Coordinates of C-alpha atoms in Angstrom, one line a residue:
M1 CA -15.7 20.7 36.9
K2 CA -12.1 22.0 35.9
N3 CA -11.4 23.0 32.2
I4 CA -11.5 19.7 30.7
N5 CA -9.9 20.6 27.5
F6 CA -6.8 21.6 29.3
E7 CA -7.0 18.4 31.5
L8 CA -7.1 16.1 28.4
L9 CA -4.4 17.9 26.7
Y10 CA -2.3 17.7 29.8
S11 CA -3.0 14.0 30.1
S12 CA -2.1 13.8 26.4
S13 CA 1.3 15.4 27.1
I14 CA 2.3 13.1 30.1
T15 CA 4.0 9.9 29.6
E16 CA 4.4 9.0 33.3
G17 CA 1.2 8.3 35.4
I18 CA 0.4 6.0 38.2
N19 CA 2.0 3.3 36.3
S20 CA 5.0 3.8 34.1
L21 CA 5.3 2.4 30.6
K22 CA 7.8 -0.2 31.8
D23 CA 4.9 -1.3 34.4
F24 CA 2.6 -1.5 31.6
H25 CA 5.1 -3.7 29.4
I26 CA 5.5 -6.1 32.2
W27 CA 1.8 -6.4 32.6
F28 CA 0.8 -6.7 28.9
T29 CA 3.7 -9.5 28.5
Q30 CA 2.4 -11.5 31.3
K31 CA -1.2 -11.3 29.8
K32 CA 0.3 -12.5 26.5
E33 CA 2.3 -15.2 28.0
L34 CA -0.9 -16.5 30.0
G35 CA -3.2 -16.2 27.1
K36 CA -4.2 -19.8 25.7
F37 CA -5.8 -19.1 22.3
E38 CA -6.5 -21.1 19.2
V39 CA -7.5 -19.8 16.0
D40 CA -7.8 -22.2 13.2
L41 CA -8.9 -21.5 9.5
A42 CA -12.0 -23.2 8.4
P43 CA -14.2 -23.3 5.2
L44 CA -17.1 -20.9 5.5
K45 CA -19.4 -23.9 4.7
S46 CA -18.4 -25.7 7.9
L47 CA -18.8 -22.7 10.4
K48 CA -21.2 -23.7 13.2
D49 CA -24.5 -21.4 12.9
W50 CA -23.3 -19.7 9.8
S51 CA -24.3 -20.3 6.3
M52 CA -25.2 -18.9 2.8
D53 CA -28.8 -18.2 2.5
S54 CA -30.1 -19.6 -0.7
F55 CA -32.9 -17.2 -0.6
S56 CA -31.5 -14.0 -0.2
G57 CA -27.8 -14.8 -1.2
T58 CA -26.2 -13.5 1.7
Y59 CA -23.9 -15.2 4.2
G60 CA -25.0 -14.8 7.9
H61 CA -25.7 -16.2 11.3
K62 CA -28.7 -18.4 12.0
S63 CA -30.0 -15.8 14.6
G64 CA -30.2 -13.0 12.4
K65 CA -27.9 -11.1 14.7
F66 CA -24.2 -10.2 14.7
F67 CA -23.7 -9.3 11.0
S68 CA -24.2 -10.6 7.6
V69 CA -22.1 -10.3 4.4
N70 CA -23.9 -9.1 1.2
G71 CA -23.3 -7.8 -2.1
L72 CA -23.5 -4.0 -2.7
D73 CA -24.4 -2.3 -6.0
V74 CA -23.0 1.3 -6.1
K75 CA -23.7 4.2 -8.5
R76 CA -21.7 7.3 -8.1
E77 CA -22.0 10.6 -9.9
V78 CA -19.6 13.5 -9.7
N79 CA -19.6 16.6 -11.7
G80 CA -21.4 14.7 -14.3
D81 CA -18.9 11.7 -14.4
F82 CA -20.7 8.2 -13.7
Q83 CA -19.4 5.3 -11.9
H84 CA -21.1 1.8 -11.5
W85 CA -19.6 -1.1 -9.7
T86 CA -20.5 -4.0 -7.2
Q87 CA -18.6 -5.4 -4.3
L88 CA -18.8 -7.3 -1.1
I89 CA -19.8 -5.5 2.1
I90 CA -20.7 -6.3 5.7
N91 CA -24.0 -5.4 6.9
Q92 CA -24.2 -4.9 10.7
S93 CA -27.1 -2.5 11.5
E94 CA -26.7 -2.7 15.2
Q95 CA -24.5 -0.3 17.0
G96 CA -22.0 -1.3 19.3
I97 CA -20.3 0.5 22.4
L98 CA -16.7 1.5 22.4
G99 CA -16.2 3.1 25.9
L100 CA -13.4 4.4 28.0
L101 CA -13.8 5.0 31.8
A102 CA -11.6 7.8 32.8
K103 CA -10.7 9.0 36.3
R104 CA -8.3 11.8 37.8
I105 CA -5.4 9.7 39.6
D106 CA -3.0 12.0 41.4
G107 CA -4.7 15.1 39.7
I108 CA -4.0 13.5 36.1
I109 CA -6.8 12.1 34.0
H110 CA -6.1 8.4 33.4
V111 CA -8.1 5.9 31.1
L112 CA -8.9 2.3 31.8
V113 CA -7.8 -0.1 29.0
Q114 CA -8.0 -3.9 28.8
A115 CA -5.9 -6.6 27.3
K116 CA -8.6 -8.1 25.0
M117 CA -8.2 -11.0 22.6
E118 CA -9.9 -11.0 19.2
P119 CA -9.6 -13.8 16.8
G120 CA -8.3 -11.6 13.8
N121 CA -5.9 -9.7 15.9
I122 CA -2.2 -9.9 15.1
N123 CA -0.5 -11.3 18.4
F124 CA -4.1 -12.2 19.7
I125 CA -4.2 -9.5 22.5
Q126 CA -4.2 -5.8 22.0
V127 CA -4.9 -2.8 24.2
S128 CA -8.6 -2.1 23.9
P129 CA -11.1 0.2 25.5
T130 CA -12.8 -0.5 28.8
V131 CA -15.8 -1.8 26.9
Q132 CA -15.8 -2.9 23.2
S133 CA -19.0 -4.8 22.5
T134 CA -21.7 -5.1 20.0
R135 CA -25.2 -5.0 21.0
S136 CA -25.6 -8.5 20.5
N137 CA -22.7 -9.3 22.7
Y138 CA -23.8 -7.1 25.6
T139 CA -27.3 -8.4 25.5
K140 CA -25.8 -11.8 25.5
V141 CA -27.5 -13.2 22.3
H142 CA -24.5 -15.6 22.5
G143 CA -25.7 -16.8 26.0
G144 CA -22.2 -16.1 27.6
K145 CA -20.9 -14.0 30.2
S146 CA -21.7 -10.3 31.0
T147 CA -19.7 -7.7 29.6
K148 CA -17.5 -6.1 32.2
F149 CA -18.2 -2.4 33.0
I150 CA -21.2 -2.3 30.6
E151 CA -23.4 -0.7 33.4
Y152 CA -21.5 2.7 33.0
F153 CA -22.2 2.9 29.4
I154 CA -25.9 2.1 29.4
G155 CA -26.8 4.6 32.1
K156 CA -26.7 2.3 35.0
S157 CA -24.0 3.7 37.0
T158 CA -22.7 7.3 37.9
G159 CA -20.0 9.4 35.9
T160 CA -19.8 12.5 33.8
V161 CA -20.0 12.0 30.0
I162 CA -16.9 14.0 28.4
F163 CA -17.4 12.7 24.8
N164 CA -20.3 10.8 23.3
Q165 CA -20.5 10.5 19.6
L166 CA -21.7 8.1 16.8
R167 CA -18.7 7.5 14.7
S168 CA -18.4 5.6 11.5
E169 CA -16.4 2.7 10.7
Q170 CA -14.6 1.7 7.4
G171 CA -16.7 2.9 4.7
S172 CA -15.2 0.5 2.1
R173 CA -16.0 -2.5 4.1
Y174 CA -19.1 -1.7 6.3
Y175 CA -22.5 -0.8 5.1
R176 CA -23.8 2.5 7.0
K177 CA -22.2 1.2 10.1
R178 CA -21.7 3.4 13.2
N179 CA -20.4 2.7 16.8
Q180 CA -20.9 4.7 19.9
N181 CA -17.5 6.3 20.9
I182 CA -17.9 7.4 24.6
V183 CA -15.6 8.5 27.4
I184 CA -17.0 8.9 31.1
L185 CA -15.2 10.7 33.8
L186 CA -15.5 9.2 37.1
E187 CA -15.6 11.1 40.4
D188 CA -12.1 11.2 42.0
N189 CA -13.3 9.0 44.9
H190 CA -15.2 6.5 42.8
H191 CA -13.7 3.1 43.6
I192 CA -13.1 0.7 40.7
P193 CA -12.1 -2.8 42.0
E194 CA -9.0 -4.0 40.6
D195 CA -8.9 -6.5 37.8
K196 CA -5.9 -8.3 36.4
N197 CA -7.2 -7.7 32.8
Y198 CA -7.3 -3.9 33.1
F199 CA -4.8 -1.2 33.4
W200 CA -4.7 2.6 34.1
L201 CA -2.8 4.9 31.7
T202 CA -2.8 8.4 30.9
L203 CA -3.7 9.6 27.3
G204 CA 0.0 10.4 26.7
Q205 CA 1.1 6.9 27.7
L206 CA -1.7 5.4 25.5
R207 CA -0.7 7.6 22.5
E208 CA 2.9 6.5 23.0
L209 CA 2.1 2.8 22.5
H210 CA 1.4 3.5 18.8
K211 CA 5.1 3.1 18.3
T212 CA 4.8 -0.6 19.1
P213 CA 3.3 -2.2 16.0
N214 CA -0.2 -3.6 16.2
L215 CA -0.3 -3.0 20.1
V216 CA -3.2 -0.3 20.3
H217 CA -6.6 -1.5 19.1
L218 CA -8.3 0.2 16.4
D219 CA -11.2 1.0 18.8
C220 CA -9.1 2.7 21.2
R221 CA -7.7 4.8 18.3
S222 CA -11.1 5.5 17.2
I223 CA -12.3 7.1 20.3
I224 CA -9.1 9.1 21.1
G225 CA -8.2 10.2 17.6
G226 CA -9.7 13.5 16.9
M227 CA -11.8 13.5 20.1
P228 CA -12.3 17.4 20.4
F229 CA -10.3 19.2 23.0
S230 CA -9.2 22.1 21.0
I231 CA -7.8 25.2 23.2
P232 CA -9.0 28.6 22.2
P233 CA -5.8 30.8 21.9
E234 CA -7.3 33.4 24.1
N235 CA -7.5 30.8 27.0
D236 CA -4.0 30.2 28.0
G237 CA -3.0 27.1 30.1
P238 CA 0.8 27.9 30.5
I239 CA 1.5 24.5 32.3
E240 CA -0.6 22.2 30.0
I241 CA 1.0 24.2 26.8
S242 CA 4.5 24.5 27.9
I243 CA 5.2 20.9 28.8
G244 CA 4.2 19.2 25.5
N245 CA 5.2 18.9 21.9
K246 CA 5.4 22.7 20.8
T247 CA 4.5 22.0 17.1
I248 CA 1.7 19.9 17.5
I249 CA 0.2 21.9 20.4
T250 CA 0.5 25.1 18.6
S251 CA -1.4 23.5 15.7
L252 CA -4.1 22.7 18.4
H253 CA -3.9 26.1 20.1
C254 CA -4.7 28.5 17.1
N255 CA -7.6 30.3 15.5
D256 CA -8.7 31.1 12.1
S257 CA -6.2 34.1 11.7
D258 CA -3.4 31.4 12.1
S259 CA -4.8 29.1 9.4
S260 CA -4.6 28.8 5.7
N261 CA -8.4 28.4 5.4
S262 CA -11.1 29.6 7.7
Q263 CA -13.4 27.4 9.6
R264 CA -16.3 28.8 7.9
E265 CA -14.5 28.3 4.6
L266 CA -13.7 24.8 5.4
M267 CA -17.3 24.0 6.4
S268 CA -18.4 25.4 3.1
W269 CA -16.0 23.3 1.3
F270 CA -16.9 20.0 3.1
T271 CA -20.6 20.6 2.4
Q272 CA -19.9 21.2 -1.3
E273 CA -17.9 18.1 -1.5
K274 CA -20.8 16.1 0.0
M275 CA -23.2 17.8 -2.5
K276 CA -21.3 17.2 -5.6
N277 CA -21.1 13.4 -4.9
I278 CA -24.4 11.8 -5.7
K279 CA -24.6 8.1 -4.3
H280 CA -27.1 5.4 -4.9
T281 CA -26.6 2.0 -3.1
K282 CA -28.5 -1.1 -2.9
L283 CA -27.9 -4.3 -1.0
V284 CA -28.0 -7.4 -3.4
S285 CA -27.1 -11.0 -3.3
I286 CA -23.3 -12.1 -3.0
N287 CA -24.0 -13.6 -6.5
E288 CA -24.9 -10.2 -8.1
A289 CA -21.3 -9.0 -6.9
K290 CA -19.5 -9.0 -10.3
N291 CA -16.1 -10.6 -10.2
W292 CA -16.8 -12.2 -6.6
S293 CA -17.2 -15.9 -6.1
Y294 CA -18.2 -18.3 -3.4
D295 CA -16.7 -21.8 -3.6
G296 CA -17.5 -23.2 -0.1
N297 CA -14.3 -22.3 1.6
S298 CA -14.2 -18.5 0.9
I299 CA -15.4 -15.6 -1.1
K300 CA -12.9 -14.0 -3.2
H301 CA -12.4 -11.3 -6.1
E302 CA -11.3 -13.1 -9.2
D303 CA -8.1 -10.8 -9.5
G304 CA -7.1 -11.7 -5.9
K305 CA -7.7 -7.9 -5.0
F306 CA -9.5 -6.1 -2.2
F307 CA -10.2 -8.7 0.4
D308 CA -11.3 -12.4 0.9
L309 CA -14.0 -13.7 3.3
I310 CA -12.6 -16.4 5.2
G311 CA -13.7 -18.6 8.1
V312 CA -12.2 -19.2 11.6
N313 CA -12.9 -21.6 14.6
V314 CA -11.9 -19.7 17.8
H315 CA -11.0 -21.0 21.4
S316 CA -10.5 -18.1 23.9
P317 CA -11.0 -19.2 27.5
G318 CA -11.0 -15.4 28.8
R319 CA -14.1 -14.2 26.5
E320 CA -17.6 -14.1 27.2
V321 CA -18.0 -17.1 25.1
T322 CA -15.1 -19.4 25.1
S323 CA -15.6 -21.1 21.8
W324 CA -17.2 -20.1 18.6
S325 CA -17.1 -19.8 15.0
Q326 CA -17.3 -16.7 12.5
P327 CA -16.2 -15.2 9.3
L328 CA -13.5 -12.8 8.9
I329 CA -12.2 -10.4 6.2
Q330 CA -8.6 -11.0 5.1
C331 CA -7.4 -7.7 3.3
A332 CA -4.9 -7.5 0.6
D333 CA -1.5 -6.7 2.3
G334 CA 0.2 -3.4 2.1
G335 CA -2.3 -0.8 2.9
I336 CA -1.0 2.8 3.5
V337 CA -2.8 5.4 5.5
G338 CA -0.8 8.7 5.1
L339 CA -0.8 12.3 6.1
I340 CA 1.2 15.1 4.6
A341 CA 2.1 18.0 7.1
Q342 CA 3.6 21.3 6.3
V343 CA 4.1 24.6 8.2
H344 CA 2.1 27.6 6.9
D345 CA 2.8 30.9 8.4
G346 CA 4.2 29.3 11.4
V347 CA 1.5 26.7 12.1
L348 CA 1.6 23.0 11.2
H349 CA -1.2 22.2 8.7
F350 CA -2.4 18.8 7.4
L351 CA -3.7 18.0 4.0
I352 CA -7.1 16.5 4.2
N353 CA -9.3 14.6 1.7
A354 CA -12.9 14.7 1.3
R355 CA -13.0 10.9 0.5
F356 CA -16.0 9.1 -1.0
E357 CA -16.7 5.5 0.3
A358 CA -19.7 3.3 -0.8
G359 CA -20.5 2.3 2.7
F360 CA -20.8 5.8 4.5
I361 CA -24.0 7.0 5.5
D362 CA -23.2 10.2 3.9
T363 CA -21.2 10.6 0.7
V364 CA -17.8 11.7 2.0
E365 CA -16.1 12.0 5.3
L366 CA -12.8 13.7 6.1
A367 CA -9.8 11.4 5.4
A368 CA -6.0 11.2 5.4
T369 CA -4.1 12.6 2.3
V370 CA -3.8 9.0 1.1
Q371 CA -5.6 5.7 2.1
F372 CA -4.9 2.9 -0.3
T373 CA -3.4 -0.5 -1.0
P374 CA -0.9 -0.5 -3.9
R375 CA -1.7 -4.2 -4.9
N376 CA -5.2 -3.0 -5.8
Y377 CA -3.8 -0.6 -8.3
K378 CA -1.4 -2.9 -10.2
V379 CA -1.6 -4.2 -13.6
N380 CA -4.8 -4.0 -15.7
S381 CA -6.5 -2.1 -13.0
S382 CA -9.1 0.4 -14.0
N383 CA -8.5 2.4 -10.8
Q384 CA -6.3 5.6 -11.1
M385 CA -3.5 5.8 -8.6
P386 CA -4.3 8.3 -5.8
H387 CA -2.9 11.7 -5.6
F388 CA 0.4 12.4 -3.5
I389 CA 1.5 8.9 -3.1
K390 CA 5.1 10.0 -4.0
F391 CA 5.4 12.0 -0.7
F392 CA 5.3 8.6 1.1
E393 CA 8.4 7.2 -0.6
N394 CA 11.6 7.7 1.0
D395 CA 12.9 11.2 0.8
S396 CA 15.4 12.6 3.0
R397 CA 14.0 16.1 2.6
N398 CA 11.0 15.0 4.6
E399 CA 10.6 14.7 8.4
I400 CA 9.0 11.6 9.5
I401 CA 6.6 12.4 12.4
V402 CA 4.7 9.0 12.5
D403 CA 5.7 5.7 10.9
T404 CA 4.2 2.5 12.4
L405 CA 1.9 -0.6 11.5
L406 CA -1.2 -0.6 13.3
S407 CA -4.2 -3.3 12.8
N408 CA -7.8 -3.2 11.8
E409 CA -10.2 -4.4 14.2
G410 CA -9.7 -8.1 14.9
G411 CA -13.3 -8.9 15.4
R412 CA -14.1 -8.4 11.8
F413 CA -10.6 -8.5 10.0
F414 CA -8.0 -11.3 9.9
K415 CA -4.4 -10.2 10.5
S416 CA -5.2 -7.0 8.7
Q417 CA -2.5 -4.1 9.3
N418 CA -1.9 -0.7 7.6
R419 CA 1.1 1.4 7.6
H420 CA 0.5 4.6 9.3
I421 CA 2.8 7.5 8.1
I422 CA 2.8 11.2 8.8
V423 CA 5.5 13.3 6.7
K424 CA 6.3 16.8 7.2
I425 CA 7.4 18.3 3.9
P426 CA 9.7 21.2 3.5
N427 CA 7.9 24.8 3.6
S428 CA 9.6 25.5 0.2
K429 CA 7.7 22.6 -1.4
K430 CA 4.6 24.0 -3.4
I431 CA 1.6 21.5 -3.7
V432 CA -1.2 22.0 -6.2
V433 CA -4.1 21.1 -4.1
P434 CA -7.1 19.3 -6.1
E435 CA -10.7 20.6 -5.2
N436 CA -11.4 17.5 -2.9
Y437 CA -8.5 18.2 -0.6
A438 CA -7.7 21.2 2.0
W439 CA -5.3 22.4 4.4
M440 CA -6.4 22.4 8.2
T441 CA -4.8 22.8 11.4
L442 CA -5.2 20.3 14.2
S443 CA -7.6 22.9 15.9
Q444 CA -9.6 22.8 12.9
I445 CA -9.5 18.9 12.6
H446 CA -10.5 18.7 16.3
S447 CA -13.5 21.0 15.4
F448 CA -14.8 18.8 12.8
G449 CA -14.3 15.8 15.1
S450 CA -17.0 17.5 17.5
M451 CA -19.6 16.5 14.6
E452 CA -20.7 12.9 13.7
L453 CA -19.9 11.6 10.3
S454 CA -17.1 14.1 9.8
L455 CA -13.7 12.3 10.5
N456 CA -13.3 8.7 9.0
V457 CA -11.8 5.9 11.1
E458 CA -8.6 5.8 9.4
L459 CA -7.9 9.6 9.9
R460 CA -9.0 9.3 13.6
S461 CA -6.5 6.2 13.8
L462 CA -3.7 8.6 12.3
I463 CA -4.6 11.6 14.6
F464 CA -4.3 9.4 17.5
C465 CA -0.6 8.8 16.8
L466 CA 0.3 12.4 16.9
P467 CA 2.9 13.0 19.5
F468 CA 1.7 15.4 22.3
S469 CA 4.4 14.8 24.5
S470 CA 7.7 16.4 24.3
N471 CA 9.7 13.1 23.8
K472 CA 8.8 12.2 20.3

């Protein structure tokens, strides 16, 4: 095999492939115009095959599959300080597959994406991975059609695995949830039959689409964001490195001597952050979740914060099952996922937070500088405002690298979007870094991306947006 790291970087730097972005937008517009979808709000008590279990106090499906909604009792200790709270949580123990097929076309790696409808998607259809399926779906618990291309991701077809990792979902919404994120590179002469619902893009084209609000599905961003393809400085690839965004690629193409912190120091810091956060969690009934209530129509927090659990009835002719009912999470509006960037000794660094979330398998994962919803911190809130939020207010001294609106996953979340923003602050600006934050180069972030349970999904989503191509 060729040097796959250089090939991935080259594909990430190219915004013209076998198809142009103009071709893509024509295709995608046609898919939206042809779509006939209906999503109607409905009381939770009316959803077919879903109900509140009076014995366990959980809301779930009669099959026991898919997912359930529970209460979660959380106890956290950090440096002798204790916190105790309860909340709602999605309990989905099965692991789904988020898979991309890749292939060299005219010598450049392309990935196969699909236009997929999900009931909670803003605009209904978004650009999704080749396969995006829970185990319940691809084993046809619902009794519907087979998942197209699933055979490549369950060992029943050929291809070379270039990335395969169990990655976490939102730790504030899911309980110990992971999905398989996998990319399979097909042989150059392997034939994939044309399908009107699928489209080939370079990685650079796919990344470029983040600029269109709510177009690229979270599962695409989860796979590609932070997928490790660091380029060691001693291994020059002049063509690949010269054509792209010099600032971003230099941050990827560096070693410890170019960094504010060595990889060894960062590993020690990350481990220490895990150790100092002591967590005890227990699934409980929804009735035991303080300040949350179920009235037959929805489940809400009494202050209107965080999120509601609502119900929908869905009709989608193109899906494996054409009609169904399900609950969805409706998040409080105005979420922000933000990353501070700054040049240190000529190399771009990013300010990373070791963030605790109750639903993580571990205690903390690496996260963006800020990840919050302002509405949850307003009047009479016991929550302290996060560090560094002032850097994401309008300031002409800062350079905006990324600023876009991107959605949460529409199979579990209803029209939920977060502002994704990366700001580059002046070199002269001095920042006092709290102990649960650290500066990292992109190379170091990618190195952590090679380890499971390291980069949280919101950070992966932001890293996906970084402009590798020279046309910002």
